[in-house]
Coordinates of C-alpha atoms and ligand atoms in Angstrom, one line a residue:
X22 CA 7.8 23.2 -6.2
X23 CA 8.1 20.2 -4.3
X24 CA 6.0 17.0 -4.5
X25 CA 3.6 15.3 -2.2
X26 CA 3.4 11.4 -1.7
X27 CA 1.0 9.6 -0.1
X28 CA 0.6 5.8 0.4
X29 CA -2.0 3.7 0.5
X30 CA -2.5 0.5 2.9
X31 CA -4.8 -2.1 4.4
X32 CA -5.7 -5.2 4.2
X33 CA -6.8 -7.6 0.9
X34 CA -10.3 -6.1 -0.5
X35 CA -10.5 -2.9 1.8
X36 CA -11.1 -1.1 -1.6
X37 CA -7.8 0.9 -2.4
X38 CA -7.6 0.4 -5.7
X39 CA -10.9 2.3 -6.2
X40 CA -9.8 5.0 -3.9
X41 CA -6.7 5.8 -5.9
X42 CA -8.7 6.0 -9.0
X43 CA -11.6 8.3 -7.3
X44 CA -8.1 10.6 -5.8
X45 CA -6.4 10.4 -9.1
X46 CA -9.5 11.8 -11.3
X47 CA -10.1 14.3 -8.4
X48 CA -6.7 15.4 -7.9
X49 CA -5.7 15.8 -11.9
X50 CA -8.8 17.6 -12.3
X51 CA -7.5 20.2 -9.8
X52 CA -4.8 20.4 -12.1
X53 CA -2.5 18.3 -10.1
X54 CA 0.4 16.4 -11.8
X55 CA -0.3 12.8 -10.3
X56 CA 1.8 9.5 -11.3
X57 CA -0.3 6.7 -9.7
X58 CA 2.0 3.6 -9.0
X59 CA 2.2 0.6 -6.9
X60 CA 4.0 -2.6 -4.7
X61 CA 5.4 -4.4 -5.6
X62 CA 5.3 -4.2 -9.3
X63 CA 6.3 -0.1 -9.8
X64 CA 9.2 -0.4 -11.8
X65 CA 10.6 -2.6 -14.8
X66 CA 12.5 -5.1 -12.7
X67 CA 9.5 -4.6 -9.7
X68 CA 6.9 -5.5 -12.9
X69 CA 9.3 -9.0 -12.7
X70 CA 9.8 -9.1 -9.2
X71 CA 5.7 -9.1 -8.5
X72 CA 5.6 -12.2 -11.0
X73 CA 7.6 -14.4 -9.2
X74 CA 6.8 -12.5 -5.4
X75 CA 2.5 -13.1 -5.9
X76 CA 2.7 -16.6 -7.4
X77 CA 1.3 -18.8 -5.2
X78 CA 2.6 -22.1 -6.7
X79 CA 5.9 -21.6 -6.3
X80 CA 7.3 -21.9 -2.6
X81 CA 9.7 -19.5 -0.8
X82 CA 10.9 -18.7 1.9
X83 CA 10.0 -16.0 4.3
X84 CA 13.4 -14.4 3.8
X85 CA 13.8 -14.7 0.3
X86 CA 10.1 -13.2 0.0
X87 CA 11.1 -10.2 2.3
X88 CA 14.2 -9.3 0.1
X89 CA 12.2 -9.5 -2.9
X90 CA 9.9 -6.8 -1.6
X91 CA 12.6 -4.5 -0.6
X92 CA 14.6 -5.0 -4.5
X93 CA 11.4 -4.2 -5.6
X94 CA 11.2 -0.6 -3.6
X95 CA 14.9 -0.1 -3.7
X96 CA 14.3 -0.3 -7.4
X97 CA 11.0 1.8 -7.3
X98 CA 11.7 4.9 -5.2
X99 CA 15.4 5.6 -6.9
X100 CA 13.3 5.0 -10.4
X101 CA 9.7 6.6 -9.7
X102 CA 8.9 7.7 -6.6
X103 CA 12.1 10.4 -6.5
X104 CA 12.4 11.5 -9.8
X105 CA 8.3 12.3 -9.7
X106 CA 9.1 14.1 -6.3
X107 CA 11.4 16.3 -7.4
X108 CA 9.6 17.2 -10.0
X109 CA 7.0 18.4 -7.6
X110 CA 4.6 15.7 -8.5
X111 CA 1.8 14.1 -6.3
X112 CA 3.0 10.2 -6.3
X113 CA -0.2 8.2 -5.3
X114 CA 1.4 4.9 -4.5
X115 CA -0.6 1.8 -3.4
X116 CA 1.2 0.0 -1.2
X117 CA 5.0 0.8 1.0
X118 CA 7.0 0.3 3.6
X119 CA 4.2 -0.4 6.1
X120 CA 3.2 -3.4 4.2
X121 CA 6.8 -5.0 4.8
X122 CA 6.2 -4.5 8.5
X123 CA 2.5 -5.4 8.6
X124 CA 2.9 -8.9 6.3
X125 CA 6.5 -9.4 6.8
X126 CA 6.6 -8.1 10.6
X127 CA 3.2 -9.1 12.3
X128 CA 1.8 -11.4 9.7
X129 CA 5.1 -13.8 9.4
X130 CA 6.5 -13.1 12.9
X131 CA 9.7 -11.2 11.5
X132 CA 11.5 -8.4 14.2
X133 CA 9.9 -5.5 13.2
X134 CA 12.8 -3.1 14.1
X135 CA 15.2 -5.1 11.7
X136 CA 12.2 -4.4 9.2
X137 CA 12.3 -0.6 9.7
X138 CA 15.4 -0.5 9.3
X139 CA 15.9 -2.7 5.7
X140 CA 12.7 -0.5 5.6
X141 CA 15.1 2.9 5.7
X142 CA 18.1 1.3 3.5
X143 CA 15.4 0.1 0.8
X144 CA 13.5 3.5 0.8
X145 CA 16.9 5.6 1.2
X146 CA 15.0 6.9 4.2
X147 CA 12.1 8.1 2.2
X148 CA 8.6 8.1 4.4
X149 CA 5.5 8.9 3.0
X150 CA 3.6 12.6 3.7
X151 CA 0.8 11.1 4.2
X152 CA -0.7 6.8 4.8
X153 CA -4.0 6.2 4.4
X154 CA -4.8 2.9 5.9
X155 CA -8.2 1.6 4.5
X156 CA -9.4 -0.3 7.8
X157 CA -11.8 -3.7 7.2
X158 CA -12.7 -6.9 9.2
X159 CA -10.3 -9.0 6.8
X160 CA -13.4 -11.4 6.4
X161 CA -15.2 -8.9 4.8
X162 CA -12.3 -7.6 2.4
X163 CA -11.0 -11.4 1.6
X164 CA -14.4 -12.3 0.0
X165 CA -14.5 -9.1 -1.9
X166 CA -11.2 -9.7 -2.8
X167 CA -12.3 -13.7 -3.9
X168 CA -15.2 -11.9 -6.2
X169 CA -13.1 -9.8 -7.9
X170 CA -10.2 -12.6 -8.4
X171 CA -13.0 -14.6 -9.3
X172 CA -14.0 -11.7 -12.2
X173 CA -10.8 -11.3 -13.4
X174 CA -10.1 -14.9 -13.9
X175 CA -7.0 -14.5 -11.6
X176 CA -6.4 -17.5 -9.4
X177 CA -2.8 -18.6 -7.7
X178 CA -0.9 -16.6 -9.7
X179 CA -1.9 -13.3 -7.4
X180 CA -3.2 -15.6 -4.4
X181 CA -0.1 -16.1 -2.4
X182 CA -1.1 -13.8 0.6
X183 CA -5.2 -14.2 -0.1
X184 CA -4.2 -17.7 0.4
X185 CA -3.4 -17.6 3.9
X186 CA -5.6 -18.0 6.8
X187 CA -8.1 -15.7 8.3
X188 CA -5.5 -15.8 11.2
X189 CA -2.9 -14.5 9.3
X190 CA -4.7 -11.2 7.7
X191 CA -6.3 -10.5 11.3
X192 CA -2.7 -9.9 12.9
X193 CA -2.0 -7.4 9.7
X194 CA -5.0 -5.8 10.3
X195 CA -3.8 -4.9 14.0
X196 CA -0.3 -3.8 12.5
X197 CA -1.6 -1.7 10.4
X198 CA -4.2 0.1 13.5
X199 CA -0.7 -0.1 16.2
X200 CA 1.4 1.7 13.8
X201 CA -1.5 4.3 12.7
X202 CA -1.7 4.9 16.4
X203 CA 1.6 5.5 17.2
X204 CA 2.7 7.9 14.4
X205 CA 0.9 11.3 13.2
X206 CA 1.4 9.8 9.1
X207 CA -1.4 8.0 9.3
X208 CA -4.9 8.5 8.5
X209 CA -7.3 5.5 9.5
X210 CA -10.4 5.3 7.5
X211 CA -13.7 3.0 8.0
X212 CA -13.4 0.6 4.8
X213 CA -16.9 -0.7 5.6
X214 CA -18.4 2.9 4.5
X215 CA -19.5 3.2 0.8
X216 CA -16.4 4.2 -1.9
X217 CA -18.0 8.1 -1.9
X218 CA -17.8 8.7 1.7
X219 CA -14.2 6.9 2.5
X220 CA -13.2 9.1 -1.4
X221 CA -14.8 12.3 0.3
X222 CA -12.8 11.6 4.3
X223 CA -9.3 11.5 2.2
X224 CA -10.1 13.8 -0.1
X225 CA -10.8 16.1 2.7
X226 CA -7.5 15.5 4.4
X227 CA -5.6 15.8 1.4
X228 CA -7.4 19.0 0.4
X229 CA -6.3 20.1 4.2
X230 CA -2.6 19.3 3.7
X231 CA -2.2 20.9 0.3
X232 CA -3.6 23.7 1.4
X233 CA -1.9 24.1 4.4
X234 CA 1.3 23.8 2.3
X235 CA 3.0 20.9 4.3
X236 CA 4.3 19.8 1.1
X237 CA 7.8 18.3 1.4
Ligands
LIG317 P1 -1.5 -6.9 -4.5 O1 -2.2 -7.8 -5.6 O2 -1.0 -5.6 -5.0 O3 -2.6 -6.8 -3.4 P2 -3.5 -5.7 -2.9 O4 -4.5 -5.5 -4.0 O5 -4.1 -6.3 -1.7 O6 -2.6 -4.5 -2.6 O7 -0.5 -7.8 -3.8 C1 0.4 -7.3 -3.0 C2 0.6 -8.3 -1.8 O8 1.9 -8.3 -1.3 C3 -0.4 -8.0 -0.7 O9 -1.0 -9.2 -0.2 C4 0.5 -7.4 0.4 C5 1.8 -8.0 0.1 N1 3.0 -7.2 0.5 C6 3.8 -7.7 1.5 O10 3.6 -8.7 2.1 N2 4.9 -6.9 1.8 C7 5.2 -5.7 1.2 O11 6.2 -5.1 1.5 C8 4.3 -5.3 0.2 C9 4.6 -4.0 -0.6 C10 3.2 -6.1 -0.2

């Protein structure tokens, strides 16, 4: 059998980390073989890679930060997401190409065909089945996203992005809706709805997709 891999995007605080755990409990306990992973950070050298990427204090450049992202998913989809493919496994990954475009592309202003296409060499062309993008006024999501820093005693050292201004996580917000609208991937969900009812709208759709056997 082949596997099924859906990715998971939005903007700071939209609530995906819950989601994935909701999908993964759901999903194993239809006796589902799921590996949950993430960007950057999915791999050994990504686990390395996200130090340095997410640490606020140290400076660097947009470039340098864009080529970081895309080691760290060169590294990650030849490592994990493949291997767990062909072994017909549902890969539950938080986080992938759509990010580089949305931060990278409208957040810092880089060409955002250039970006598909490091996009395609960095993925070897791999696209997710399915992208859910949790959608939330960024206000909303950044404070959440303070609170839970805040109760996890993490500061600069996973701020760099919830550092930057309102301004900045408003334009990734739109990414995220243009490219949702302009390609059938994509599911948008309402991130201002409680964690059950966004949980039971994917579910839903996954359930759909399984069953309709458009598995890869
Ligand atoms: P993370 O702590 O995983 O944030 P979140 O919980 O919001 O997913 O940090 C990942 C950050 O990196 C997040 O702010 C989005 C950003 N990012 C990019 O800018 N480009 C990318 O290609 C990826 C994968 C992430």
């Amino acid at each position: 059998m082949a596997g099924f891999f859906i990715s998971f995007e939005g903007t700071e605080g939209a609530g995906k980390t819950t989601l994935i755990q909701k999908l993964q409990a759901y999903l194993s306990a239809c006796g589902k073989d799921v590996v949950l992973t993430r960007e950057p950070g999915g791999s050994g050298l990504g686990r390395k890679l996200r130090a340095i990427i997410l640490n606020a204090e140290e400076k660097i450049s947009s470039g340098a930060e864009l080529f970081l992202f895309l080691a760290d998913r060169a590294e990650h989809v030849e490592e994990v997401i493949k291997p767990a493919l062909k072994q017909g496994k549902i890969v539950l990954c938080d986080r992938f190409v759509d990010s580089t475009v949305a931060y990278q592309g409208y957040g810092r202003g880089m060409d955002k065909a250039l970006l598909e296409t490091l996009n395609g060499v960095a993925a070897g062309g791999l696209l997710p089945d399915l992208t859910i993008v949790l959608d939330l006024e960024p206000e909303v999501g950044l404070n959440r996203a303070k609170k839970r820093n805040a109760e996890q005693n993490l500061t600069v050292e996973e701020g760099r992005f919830e550092a930057e201004a309102l301004a900045f996580h408003q334009k990734i917000r739109q990414g995220f809706l243009e490219l949702a609208e302009s390609n059938s991937r994509f599911l948008v969900v309402d991130a201002m709805q409680d964690a059950d009812t966004v949980f039971e709208q994917v579910r839903q759709k996954i359930a759909g997709m399984l069953k309709s056997e458009k598995l890869r």
